[in-house]
XYZ file of C-alpha atoms in Angstrom:
787
model
C 36.277 30.243 -17.583
C 35.131 26.915 -16.196
C 33.893 28.521 -12.968
C 31.834 31.013 -14.964
C 30.267 28.155 -16.927
C 29.517 26.286 -13.712
C 27.778 29.383 -12.368
C 25.591 29.326 -15.479
C 24.761 25.621 -15.115
C 22.092 24.794 -17.625
C 19.631 23.225 -15.241
C 18.227 24.348 -11.926
C 17.603 22.022 -9.046
C 14.283 22.362 -7.334
C 14.139 20.506 -4.045
C 10.833 19.120 -2.904
C 10.150 16.538 -0.259
C 8.293 13.790 -2.043
C 7.750 11.392 0.845
C 4.467 13.076 1.979
C 5.106 11.726 5.454
C 3.906 8.227 4.520
C 7.088 6.159 4.640
C 10.772 6.636 5.254
C 13.436 5.056 3.102
C 15.487 4.245 6.177
C 16.366 0.624 6.688
C 16.154 1.052 10.446
C 13.723 -1.656 11.462
C 13.063 0.158 14.711
C 11.933 3.329 13.015
C 8.905 4.465 15.069
C 5.539 4.551 13.365
C 6.596 2.691 10.254
C 3.881 0.093 10.359
C 1.340 2.321 12.060
C 1.637 4.934 9.356
C 0.419 2.372 6.864
C -2.374 0.904 8.923
C -5.910 1.778 8.013
C -6.312 3.225 11.490
C -4.350 6.280 10.401
C -7.141 7.273 8.043
C -10.024 9.042 9.739
C -12.640 8.734 7.005
C -15.472 6.732 8.610
C -16.743 5.703 5.188
C -13.416 4.287 4.106
C -14.928 1.079 2.737
C -18.572 1.077 1.692
C -18.693 -1.604 -0.961
C -22.025 -1.525 -2.731
C -23.057 1.767 -1.154
C -21.077 3.595 -3.832
C -18.385 5.050 -1.612
C -14.719 4.733 -2.563
C -13.154 1.493 -1.365
C -9.742 1.517 0.225
C -7.157 -1.182 0.660
C -5.510 -2.425 3.843
C -3.248 0.598 3.842
C -6.172 2.985 3.683
C -5.701 3.929 0.039
C -8.426 4.053 -2.617
C -8.561 1.164 -5.067
C -10.516 0.662 -8.254
C -13.510 -1.616 -8.395
C -11.508 -3.961 -10.565
C -9.070 -4.490 -7.777
C -6.050 -2.495 -8.860
C -3.727 -2.863 -11.781
C -2.221 -5.887 -13.349
C 0.443 -5.232 -15.869
C 0.495 -2.751 -18.635
C -3.021 -3.201 -19.923
C -4.742 -2.781 -16.590
C -3.672 0.704 -15.634
C -6.005 3.639 -15.507
C -4.780 5.409 -18.590
C -6.971 8.395 -17.811
C -4.571 9.270 -15.039
C -1.748 11.584 -16.036
C -0.137 11.632 -12.624
C 3.607 12.126 -12.865
C 6.243 13.140 -10.386
C 7.684 11.645 -7.198
C 6.273 8.366 -5.938
C 5.247 7.697 -2.360
C 8.162 7.274 0.017
C 10.849 8.778 -2.223
C 12.847 11.512 -0.565
C 15.206 12.222 -3.467
C 15.473 15.781 -4.653
C 13.400 16.561 -7.713
C 15.708 17.954 -10.378
C 13.969 19.897 -13.110
C 15.818 20.189 -16.410
C 15.431 23.787 -17.584
C 17.572 23.373 -20.710
C 14.941 21.701 -22.870
C 12.719 23.659 -25.250
C 10.005 22.551 -27.645
C 11.435 23.971 -30.850
C 14.092 26.326 -32.193
C 11.806 29.333 -31.847
C 11.703 28.747 -28.105
C 15.473 29.092 -27.690
C 16.453 32.099 -25.541
C 18.617 34.872 -26.946
C 22.235 33.861 -27.470
C 24.386 36.575 -25.936
C 27.936 36.986 -24.682
C 26.668 36.261 -21.175
C 25.295 32.882 -22.275
C 28.298 31.895 -24.387
C 28.771 28.123 -24.349
C 25.398 27.299 -22.860
C 23.418 24.379 -24.229
C 19.755 23.628 -24.952
C 18.033 20.516 -26.254
C 15.408 21.174 -28.926
C 12.802 18.438 -28.473
C 11.212 18.630 -31.912
C 14.576 17.826 -33.499
C 16.160 15.868 -30.640
C 19.164 18.052 -31.349
C 21.539 19.838 -29.023
C 22.236 23.542 -29.656
C 25.211 25.538 -28.374
C 25.353 29.306 -27.955
C 28.528 30.343 -29.745
C 29.508 33.844 -30.906
C 25.950 35.147 -30.627
C 24.353 32.284 -32.555
C 22.688 28.976 -31.745
C 24.678 26.204 -33.442
C 23.885 22.488 -33.609
C 26.170 20.027 -31.867
C 27.150 18.486 -35.214
C 28.438 21.849 -36.411
C 30.316 22.437 -33.178
C 31.903 18.989 -33.331
C 33.182 19.659 -36.822
C 34.809 22.931 -35.800
C 35.917 23.498 -32.234
C 34.999 20.081 -30.827
C 32.968 19.033 -27.782
C 34.187 17.481 -24.580
C 32.420 16.432 -21.361
C 33.154 16.078 -17.703
C 30.951 15.586 -14.650
C 27.862 15.594 -16.827
C 28.708 18.931 -18.439
C 29.423 19.617 -22.119
C 32.175 22.048 -23.036
C 33.338 23.272 -26.428
C 37.029 23.139 -27.242
C 39.730 20.763 -26.025
C 41.532 20.194 -22.750
C 44.743 18.400 -21.858
C 44.059 17.355 -18.282
C 44.531 13.614 -17.765
C 43.496 12.624 -14.268
C 42.040 9.243 -15.165
C 38.533 10.517 -14.459
C 35.652 9.462 -16.659
C 35.835 12.764 -18.463
C 38.068 15.793 -18.781
C 38.519 18.816 -16.581
C 38.545 22.546 -17.043
C 40.492 25.724 -16.617
C 41.716 26.199 -20.165
C 43.498 22.892 -20.489
C 42.873 20.432 -23.303
C 40.990 17.194 -22.849
C 43.084 14.062 -23.443
C 40.707 12.616 -26.007
C 40.707 15.703 -28.240
C 37.821 16.873 -30.413
C 34.456 15.142 -30.536
C 34.246 15.445 -34.323
C 34.894 11.803 -35.201
C 32.529 10.506 -32.540
C 35.254 9.204 -30.256
C 38.758 9.843 -29.045
C 41.624 7.799 -27.725
C 44.075 8.497 -24.937
C 47.073 8.204 -27.237
C 49.500 9.198 -24.503
C 48.638 6.067 -22.615
C 48.589 3.525 -25.463
C 51.330 0.895 -25.327
C 53.159 -0.548 -28.279
C 50.930 -3.577 -28.717
C 49.510 -3.979 -32.178
C 45.731 -3.524 -32.514
C 43.846 -6.695 -33.396
C 40.606 -4.920 -34.255
C 40.876 -2.007 -36.629
C 38.246 0.659 -37.232
C 35.676 -0.950 -34.989
C 32.271 0.727 -34.877
C 30.682 0.555 -31.408
C 27.273 1.972 -30.556
C 25.079 1.661 -27.503
C 22.712 3.230 -25.007
C 23.514 4.313 -21.464
C 20.432 3.844 -19.345
C 19.259 3.892 -15.801
C 16.656 5.916 -17.079
C 18.369 7.243 -20.157
C 21.525 9.239 -19.457
C 21.320 12.796 -20.711
C 23.668 14.837 -22.837
C 26.906 15.657 -21.092
C 27.416 12.023 -20.056
C 30.916 10.766 -20.743
C 31.365 7.222 -22.048
C 34.707 5.538 -21.618
C 35.967 2.254 -23.085
C 38.786 0.699 -21.068
C 40.524 -2.234 -22.694
C 41.069 -5.173 -20.337
C 44.414 -6.964 -20.397
C 43.813 -10.697 -20.775
C 47.410 -11.381 -19.787
C 46.816 -9.633 -16.461
C 43.633 -11.422 -15.403
C 41.466 -8.879 -17.236
C 42.845 -5.938 -15.285
C 42.203 -2.462 -16.651
C 44.884 -1.420 -19.117
C 45.873 2.124 -19.960
C 44.259 1.844 -23.360
C 41.101 3.985 -23.196
C 38.668 5.486 -25.669
C 36.193 8.221 -24.807
C 33.191 10.012 -26.202
C 30.263 12.179 -25.073
C 26.513 11.708 -25.271
C 24.956 14.588 -27.234
C 21.293 13.616 -27.037
C 18.551 13.081 -24.481
C 18.133 9.373 -25.241
C 21.397 8.010 -23.878
C 22.732 6.957 -27.307
C 26.479 6.980 -27.836
C 28.758 6.029 -30.699
C 32.404 5.212 -31.303
C 32.782 5.496 -35.072
C 36.257 4.085 -35.652
C 38.252 2.499 -32.855
C 41.354 0.311 -32.924
C 41.366 -2.308 -30.162
C 44.313 -4.294 -28.899
C 41.945 -6.276 -26.653
C 38.305 -7.088 -27.446
C 37.564 -7.237 -23.717
C 36.265 -3.893 -22.485
C 35.052 -2.184 -19.382
C 32.492 0.419 -20.517
C 31.777 3.263 -18.093
C 29.046 5.885 -18.481
C 29.164 8.818 -16.076
C 26.450 11.454 -16.020
C 22.934 12.368 -15.003
C 19.989 10.134 -15.854
C 16.233 10.485 -16.116
C 14.843 9.270 -12.829
C 11.735 7.134 -13.242
C 10.848 7.511 -9.548
C 10.894 11.306 -9.335
C 10.039 12.294 -12.884
C 13.092 14.561 -13.083
C 16.825 14.100 -13.455
C 18.993 12.294 -10.967
C 20.153 14.645 -8.237
C 23.764 13.564 -8.525
C 26.241 12.193 -11.029
C 26.174 8.398 -11.394
C 28.593 6.000 -13.066
C 27.401 2.651 -14.420
C 29.589 0.135 -16.179
C 29.620 -3.023 -18.227
C 32.243 -5.719 -18.841
C 31.922 -6.956 -22.423
C 33.527 -8.902 -25.215
C 33.209 -7.121 -28.579
C 34.775 -9.907 -30.612
C 31.454 -10.650 -32.255
C 29.367 -7.580 -31.547
C 29.296 -3.892 -32.276
C 26.487 -2.846 -29.927
C 27.075 -2.435 -26.202
C 24.534 -1.008 -23.763
C 25.341 0.154 -20.247
C 22.583 -0.302 -17.710
C 21.810 -1.597 -14.241
C 21.954 -5.229 -15.371
C 25.431 -4.802 -16.879
C 26.534 -2.907 -13.789
C 25.381 -5.665 -11.439
C 26.687 -8.560 -13.502
C 30.188 -7.141 -14.099
C 31.679 -8.565 -10.861
C 29.993 -11.909 -11.537
C 31.357 -12.026 -15.101
C 34.929 -11.492 -13.957
C 34.495 -14.023 -11.151
C 33.226 -16.679 -13.567
C 36.216 -16.092 -15.842
C 38.491 -16.322 -12.818
C 36.826 -19.557 -11.694
C 37.562 -21.051 -15.098
C 41.243 -20.334 -14.605
C 41.029 -17.754 -17.344
C 40.249 -20.463 -19.873
C 36.835 -19.087 -20.834
C 36.386 -15.848 -22.732
C 34.023 -13.256 -21.355
C 31.403 -13.999 -23.985
C 31.195 -17.607 -22.774
C 30.030 -16.647 -19.271
C 27.762 -13.703 -20.070
C 24.555 -15.711 -20.372
C 25.115 -17.408 -17.030
C 25.884 -14.081 -15.351
C 22.619 -12.620 -16.647
C 20.684 -15.696 -15.487
C 22.169 -15.339 -12.019
C 21.177 -11.676 -11.742
C 17.624 -12.246 -12.953
C 17.104 -15.305 -10.762
C 18.328 -13.401 -7.718
C 15.341 -11.120 -8.171
C 12.904 -14.010 -8.717
C 12.686 -13.407 -12.470
C 12.382 -16.854 -14.003
C 12.541 -17.653 -17.695
C 10.364 -20.642 -18.498
C 11.846 -22.196 -21.612
C 9.039 -24.770 -21.810
C 6.546 -22.061 -22.714
C 7.015 -21.468 -26.417
C 3.706 -19.957 -27.442
C 3.820 -16.647 -29.229
C 1.375 -14.696 -27.090
C 2.557 -11.290 -26.085
C 6.189 -12.375 -25.928
C 6.917 -12.447 -29.603
C 7.241 -16.227 -29.581
C 10.013 -15.999 -27.012
C 8.363 -18.156 -24.364
C 6.961 -17.068 -21.030
C 8.192 -15.724 -17.736
C 7.514 -18.174 -14.964
C 6.034 -16.876 -11.718
C 5.203 -18.747 -8.532
C 6.944 -21.841 -9.827
C 9.775 -23.850 -8.398
C 13.285 -22.687 -9.122
C 14.249 -23.885 -12.551
C 17.079 -23.533 -15.004
C 16.928 -20.104 -16.542
C 17.845 -19.661 -20.187
C 18.438 -16.335 -21.851
C 18.750 -17.699 -25.395
C 22.332 -16.438 -25.495
C 21.252 -12.928 -24.539
C 23.766 -10.823 -22.588
C 22.973 -7.897 -20.329
C 24.547 -5.401 -22.752
C 22.090 -6.541 -25.426
C 19.100 -5.332 -23.414
C 17.497 -1.871 -23.614
C 14.619 -0.272 -21.758
C 12.524 0.248 -24.882
C 13.286 -2.904 -26.878
C 9.687 -4.023 -26.512
C 10.380 -7.476 -25.086
C 10.333 -9.267 -21.744
C 13.952 -8.419 -21.058
C 13.105 -4.733 -21.156
C 10.575 -5.188 -18.386
C 13.088 -7.151 -16.320
C 15.733 -4.446 -16.781
C 13.352 -1.695 -15.755
C 12.132 -3.654 -12.746
C 15.646 -4.191 -11.405
C 16.569 -0.579 -12.185
C 13.661 0.540 -10.000
C 14.586 -1.898 -7.228
C 18.095 -0.487 -7.023
C 16.708 2.899 -5.951
C 15.584 1.451 -2.631
C 18.076 3.682 -0.808
C 18.237 6.617 -3.209
C 19.328 7.525 -6.731
C 22.926 8.703 -6.235
C 25.829 7.306 -4.262
C 23.359 5.459 -2.019
C 22.056 3.581 -5.031
C 25.542 2.618 -6.162
C 26.484 1.418 -2.675
C 23.264 -0.559 -2.377
C 23.773 -2.108 -5.815
C 27.419 -2.903 -5.114
C 26.457 -4.725 -1.918
C 23.973 -6.937 -3.739
C 26.318 -7.517 -6.694
C 29.071 -8.556 -4.308
C 26.738 -11.173 -2.770
C 25.858 -12.536 -6.198
C 29.453 -12.513 -7.434
C 30.589 -15.539 -5.463
C 27.887 -18.183 -5.975
C 25.429 -16.468 -8.290
C 22.822 -15.987 -5.581
C 21.632 -13.003 -3.547
C 21.415 -14.747 -0.199
C 20.622 -11.808 2.104
C 17.105 -12.554 3.369
C 16.983 -9.461 5.581
C 17.723 -7.190 2.636
C 15.205 -9.037 0.490
C 12.469 -8.566 3.092
C 13.298 -4.863 3.345
C 13.127 -4.473 -0.434
C 9.874 -6.434 -0.549
C 8.324 -4.113 2.033
C 9.324 -1.078 -0.016
C 8.039 -2.514 -3.278
C 4.775 -3.534 -1.635
C 4.217 0.003 -0.381
C 4.980 1.411 -3.831
C 2.527 -1.074 -5.324
C -0.345 -0.525 -2.922
C 0.095 3.254 -2.948
C -0.443 3.362 -6.714
C 3.151 4.430 -7.344
C 3.689 1.843 -10.068
C 1.261 3.863 -12.162
C 3.163 7.066 -11.391
C 6.420 5.408 -12.467
C 4.789 4.247 -15.694
C 3.489 7.739 -16.389
C 6.875 9.286 -15.635
C 8.554 7.009 -18.188
C 5.779 7.448 -20.757
C 6.252 11.232 -20.542
C 9.739 10.791 -22.002
C 8.082 9.690 -25.271
C 10.842 7.223 -26.081
C 8.711 4.195 -26.794
C 6.283 1.792 -25.193
C 6.890 1.396 -21.481
C 7.785 -2.241 -20.778
C 5.766 -4.356 -18.384
C 7.866 -3.992 -15.252
C 5.056 -4.190 -12.704
C 4.672 -7.954 -12.703
C 8.340 -8.457 -11.818
C 8.176 -6.065 -8.883
C 4.945 -7.592 -7.667
C 6.249 -11.125 -8.077
C 9.325 -10.274 -6.014
C 7.494 -8.945 -2.961
C 4.804 -11.618 -3.032
C 7.496 -14.291 -3.381
C 9.397 -12.925 -0.377
C 6.100 -12.850 1.536
C 5.556 -16.543 0.661
C 2.195 -15.893 -0.995
C 2.651 -18.241 -3.920
C 1.001 -17.832 -7.287
C -2.320 -16.026 -7.637
C -4.616 -17.837 -10.039
C -8.188 -19.032 -10.465
C -7.699 -21.869 -7.990
C -7.006 -19.528 -5.049
C -8.886 -16.429 -6.220
C -10.267 -14.293 -3.391
C -8.031 -15.964 -0.806
C -6.592 -13.525 1.726
C -3.148 -13.825 3.293
C -1.034 -12.128 5.917
C 2.731 -11.561 5.889
C 4.285 -14.549 7.658
C 7.879 -13.614 6.845
C 9.246 -12.659 10.255
C 11.881 -10.407 8.656
C 9.223 -8.107 7.209
C 8.048 -4.983 8.998
C 4.501 -6.144 8.225
C 4.869 -9.555 9.872
C 2.081 -10.925 12.079
C 2.024 -14.322 13.765
C -1.489 -15.182 12.588
C -4.275 -13.859 10.414
C -6.260 -12.241 13.228
C -3.320 -11.535 15.537
C -2.307 -8.060 16.778
C 0.189 -6.087 14.736
C 0.177 -4.540 11.274
C -3.342 -4.691 9.847
C -2.424 -4.994 6.169
C -3.654 -8.168 4.468
C -3.477 -9.234 0.823
C -5.999 -10.781 -1.533
C -5.614 -12.786 -4.733
C -7.740 -10.687 -7.058
C -10.146 -12.908 -9.014
C -10.202 -10.531 -11.987
C -6.522 -9.697 -12.420
C -4.901 -12.769 -10.840
C -2.547 -10.449 -8.981
C -1.969 -10.061 -5.252
C -3.002 -6.672 -3.909
C -3.744 -5.113 -0.547
C -7.163 -6.260 0.629
C -9.873 -3.751 1.420
C -11.240 -3.597 4.933
C -14.343 -5.532 3.989
C -12.281 -8.214 2.221
C -9.900 -8.826 5.101
C -12.462 -8.296 7.888
C -15.018 -10.736 6.479
C -12.609 -13.344 5.131
C -13.811 -16.797 6.138
C -17.350 -15.679 7.023
C -18.912 -17.413 4.071
C -22.576 -16.866 3.297
C -24.642 -14.996 5.861
C -26.916 -17.087 8.056
C -29.818 -14.677 7.770
C -30.612 -11.388 5.977
C -28.985 -8.397 7.612
C -26.612 -10.483 9.705
C -24.043 -8.281 11.433
C -20.525 -9.270 12.467
C -17.407 -7.662 13.846
C -14.389 -7.332 11.574
C -11.791 -10.069 11.900
C -8.923 -7.558 11.778
C -10.642 -4.287 12.664
C -12.675 -5.661 15.522
C -14.381 -2.336 16.213
C -15.953 -2.258 12.739
C -19.131 -3.999 11.663
C -20.153 -5.715 8.463
C -23.610 -6.671 7.305
C -24.705 -9.484 5.021
C -26.525 -8.140 1.976
C -29.013 -10.823 0.995
C -29.682 -9.217 -2.403
C -26.050 -9.269 -3.546
C -25.083 -12.299 -1.462
C -22.082 -10.388 -0.131
C -20.787 -8.824 3.043
C -20.427 -5.060 3.072
C -19.429 -2.400 5.565
C -22.277 -1.489 7.872
C -23.611 2.064 7.642
C -25.943 4.203 9.711
C -28.787 2.561 7.803
C -27.766 -0.798 9.264
C -26.829 0.135 12.825
C -28.776 2.535 14.986
C -26.783 4.088 17.767
C -28.063 4.511 21.312
C -28.821 8.130 22.198
C -28.133 9.752 25.547
C -31.138 9.712 27.874
C -30.677 13.360 28.726
C -30.612 14.384 25.063
C -33.822 12.480 24.357
C -35.508 14.011 27.405
C -34.457 17.533 26.412
C -35.670 17.029 22.826
C -39.244 16.068 23.754
C -41.816 18.053 21.866
C -44.553 19.997 23.536
C -47.156 17.627 25.012
C -45.023 14.511 24.563
C -44.483 11.999 27.358
C -41.784 9.380 27.643
C -41.356 6.070 29.428
C -37.730 4.973 29.658
C -37.738 1.170 29.605
C -34.264 0.292 30.953
C -32.056 -2.454 32.268
C -31.109 -1.980 35.925
C -27.772 -0.459 36.991
C -24.621 -2.419 37.794
C -25.366 -5.328 40.119
C -23.409 -7.551 42.476
C -22.572 -11.161 41.666
C -25.820 -12.282 43.286
C -28.195 -12.744 40.358
C -31.120 -13.900 42.492
C -34.157 -11.784 43.355
C -32.515 -10.398 46.485
C -29.246 -9.343 44.821
C -28.304 -5.673 45.251
C -26.685 -2.944 43.184
C -23.015 -2.273 43.702
C -21.861 1.134 44.901
C -21.008 1.913 41.295
C -24.517 0.908 40.282
C -26.020 3.327 42.787
C -23.788 6.164 41.504
C -24.722 5.319 37.908
C -28.411 5.523 38.772
C -28.053 8.846 40.553
C -26.122 10.322 37.613
C -28.964 9.336 35.300
C -31.461 10.888 37.704
C -29.559 14.179 37.633
C -30.526 14.534 33.970
C -34.189 14.790 35.075
C -33.610 17.258 37.908
C -36.872 18.721 39.196
C -39.160 16.307 37.344
C -41.848 14.265 39.084
C -40.958 10.837 37.747
C -43.343 7.893 37.616
C -41.479 4.658 38.467
C -42.189 0.967 37.969
C -39.871 -1.924 38.839
C -39.688 -5.702 38.627
C -39.893 -8.003 41.620
C -36.081 -7.992 41.928
C -34.369 -5.875 44.615
C -31.800 -4.379 42.229
C -34.596 -3.160 39.981
C -36.195 -1.168 42.808
C -32.782 0.115 43.993
C -32.170 1.479 40.515
C -35.488 3.380 40.605
C -34.782 4.675 44.100
C -31.337 6.064 43.221
C -32.582 7.651 39.978
C -35.208 9.410 42.068
C -32.541 10.658 44.499
C -30.437 11.957 41.613
C -33.460 13.822 40.264
C -33.957 15.563 43.604
C -36.805 13.398 44.835
C -36.855 11.822 48.318
C -36.871 8.390 46.728
C -39.089 6.112 44.695
C -42.154 4.337 45.920
C -42.171 0.626 45.150
C -44.392 -0.029 42.166
C -43.863 -3.710 41.391
C -44.938 -5.250 38.100
C -44.141 -8.916 37.466
C -44.273 -8.279 33.724
C -40.879 -6.517 34.102
C -39.190 -9.649 35.478
C -37.863 -10.675 32.078
C -40.050 -13.605 31.085
C -42.564 -11.772 28.934
C -41.411 -13.507 25.741
C -40.833 -16.951 27.312
C -43.260 -19.686 26.232
C -41.607 -22.769 27.738
C -39.159 -22.097 30.542
C -37.906 -25.703 30.791
C -36.983 -25.764 27.095
C -35.373 -22.347 27.429
C -33.183 -23.524 30.307
C -32.171 -26.548 28.253
C -31.193 -24.325 25.325
C -29.216 -22.031 27.601
C -27.283 -24.988 28.963
C -26.411 -26.452 25.560
C -26.017 -23.274 23.458
C -23.727 -20.933 25.327
C -25.966 -19.352 27.934
C -28.850 -16.912 28.123
C -27.232 -14.051 26.234
C -26.440 -16.254 23.269
C -29.892 -17.849 23.204
C -31.842 -14.611 23.724
C -29.972 -12.701 21.017
C -30.327 -15.569 18.536
C -34.085 -15.637 19.217
C -34.297 -11.861 18.792
C -32.413 -11.545 15.511
C -32.728 -14.980 13.906
C -36.034 -16.246 15.213
C -34.296 -19.226 16.776
C -35.708 -21.433 19.549
C -39.312 -20.810 18.503
C -40.568 -23.606 20.741
C -39.220 -21.806 23.823
C -40.288 -18.245 22.931
C -43.442 -16.514 21.740
C -43.475 -14.697 18.429
C -41.314 -11.572 18.797
C -43.524 -9.247 16.778
C -46.781 -10.371 18.332
C -45.613 -10.153 21.938
C -43.712 -6.894 21.483
C -46.795 -5.178 20.127
C -48.897 -6.853 22.831
C -46.672 -5.460 25.595
C -46.977 -1.923 24.291
C -50.740 -2.244 23.894
C -51.584 -4.075 27.102
C -48.961 -2.746 29.540
C -47.259 0.443 28.367
C -50.090 2.441 26.829
C -52.369 2.175 29.884
C -49.526 3.332 32.149
C -49.081 6.607 30.215
C -52.138 7.922 32.073
C -49.997 7.867 35.246
C -47.075 9.690 33.655
C -46.897 13.468 33.921
C -43.885 13.781 31.586
C -41.347 11.079 32.477
C -41.748 7.457 33.482
C -38.898 5.086 34.320
C -39.546 1.327 34.119
C -36.656 -0.850 35.281
C -36.420 -4.413 33.978
C -33.756 -6.963 33.027
C -31.579 -7.711 29.998
C -33.544 -10.777 28.866
C -36.581 -8.536 28.348
C -34.911 -5.251 27.391
C -32.895 -6.804 24.540
C -35.744 -8.280 22.425
C -38.091 -5.350 23.035
C -35.464 -2.732 22.185
C -34.313 -4.647 19.106
C -37.838 -5.131 17.789
C -38.876 -1.483 18.055
C -35.682 -0.283 16.372
C -36.128 -2.629 13.391
C -33.277 -4.750 14.798
C -30.791 -2.002 14.005
C -29.356 -1.744 17.484
C -26.404 -4.077 17.720
C -27.230 -6.512 20.509
C -26.198 -9.584 18.517
C -24.241 -11.300 21.229
C -24.155 -14.581 19.291
C -22.356 -12.828 16.379
C -20.661 -9.688 17.700
C -20.464 -10.288 21.471
C -22.420 -7.069 21.989
C -24.967 -6.974 24.823
C -27.204 -4.355 26.415
C -25.336 -2.157 28.890
C -26.606 -1.160 32.319
C -29.194 1.649 32.266
C -29.728 1.268 28.507
C -32.884 0.350 26.649
C -35.805 1.979 24.885
C -37.462 5.377 25.096
C -41.179 4.949 24.370
C -42.503 8.405 23.457
C -46.228 9.183 23.147
C -47.487 12.296 21.402
C -50.626 14.256 22.269
C -52.495 12.354 19.564
C -51.581 8.992 21.086
C -48.991 8.021 18.454
C -45.858 6.350 19.700
C -42.257 6.557 18.509
C -39.207 4.698 19.792
C -35.593 5.714 20.422
C -32.795 3.444 21.741
C -31.259 5.183 24.745
C -28.276 4.898 27.069
C -27.714 6.263 30.523
C -23.958 5.589 30.483
C -21.312 6.385 27.887
C -22.269 3.360 25.792
C -25.512 1.544 25.185
C -23.708 -1.777 24.770
C -21.043 -3.795 26.506
C -18.600 -6.079 24.708
C -18.157 -9.470 26.316
């Protein structure tokens, strides 16, 4: 009979991998790719961070963020999002409950084949059983045949098996606690002869991880105070018959007011959106001398060992109720949840004070509150703390892994009231940070809201405070708004030794709007410390992503990611040559090829420089090229080897002193002085080109650039059949190329360490009507070199 019922289990399990390949839940610190999978480099979108350009911004982990900088607590979430389901990095099975219907009309047909099956009718929050061809409410069943539960399953009738499990068994036996009808049952066979001291006690409560579902068994085990609070054989049992985790013992006689309460069943999983994939047992150790309400949750489960240890430490001279508040304080403080008694304003805390974050460790008061007094939907600060810790305990999974993980932490806390495992804390912080920055906190909130059991408590701030505390970030407030930090906790998988050091590229910013730490966008972390731009359109490399560029927007007084409108790329010489229109001519104004260390006039090209020149010449095969070179030997050698590559016998010397590199120089003595005191010629020349610096050493850039085209280049076009090649030097090629590309080529050595590469420069193209256009060109793979 039982086997047949098992085969007709009233929910189906649908397995789906929810991790999406982004993060593993393994605690193996050597897991390959862990950090890399979260770096922004793993996202190929070239417009990943466009700031004011209107593109979607992404954080340090490559994920989109809102313009407001993410969420901060309950009121800051994007309520338009209805995303529910598994969160990033969770590999638990998704269990879909198929035994819930909207109303009675939606119940399936009750037949002999479905005898004993159960459905929850949502509109009534009532459980219905299929019995004798009819759907019958659980209340009616309890009054007649009775209801028992075992392993999360409800069964009608009674059973006599007594194996000391949390619930009964099957196979036609009777359950030891008899019918459900009265709301509870007692294991009378095991009761000793002691006289009850509490008669007809009424005990109610809620079993929550998320809420435990119907079929959960709840067991009260009386603790023997004469045996150091060991479990006695006096037990009382009942079943949960609703979807909210509520249970009730209507009339119970207790010999001892000290109880171990155990709830065993399936719970609603806030991380997957479904049910837990396996049966879970949570417990509480309580004193019901002065209370009739006892909840079972993750806080009670974690504090139980600490409660018994505190009683033991007192020599058994303190009752359980006397140590409960301290046990709760110890659990909360272990997870960096601080109650600030000094804050007594009403605010959003119902006049209960405030929760202290980023402050020094202080005495925590719970106003006499015990863990069993707290529920997920009580609407106070304790609810948020309970939910936060419940989420944390799923770091390793939601079944036996969760219980083992929780037991390990609880065992640490049991002795001295402190979770002193810094490695485990860093691992948990990493996981919570990834959940936070992936937007999974919102998914968790939506999952819980979909249960429609009440307002979802503000759990996010506790999770966020924990990981930022472990990362040593301190409090985020107006005094440090917009500051950016790196993870300096060496136990974290995201640790780096310094802000701009190699390693994980994630960085975190104190959001000025929300006063919460969040993953910084690329532009925020790459431009941190730049301050105001020195001139409009200033371009700099990223501090973290050194291959990215950022431009200073003078209008908005902010740095933003550079786009194609800000940086003009160098085009291949061959492509420009092949794209010439009919009747067009081109003069390629280029820097010479790779030279030797001799920078004087008689210095030669290296062998590589000669090969580079010939490879460029091959792109003009068969053309009759008009050459011009400076007075330097390497300039002529470049022309000669280009000619050879093009199939010519060589290049005739056609020397022009104007190509020597001093066209823009007004005062050579001042220039040499500036070079000596300001970092050399590349630094000085680029600063002149882009910033207008050193005006007493140089002529006006615009005037002399236009003058060169008018007085030197245009007249030479009469000698060009189709292609001309003029070879000069970097000190001339850089300002001329920058000017005629509206300073959009990146040759800002003083800012970005970018300089003109060999055989790169400017294509000066003249049409049949005499108009001229300009294209930055490269003969090698890159138009720039990074120094």
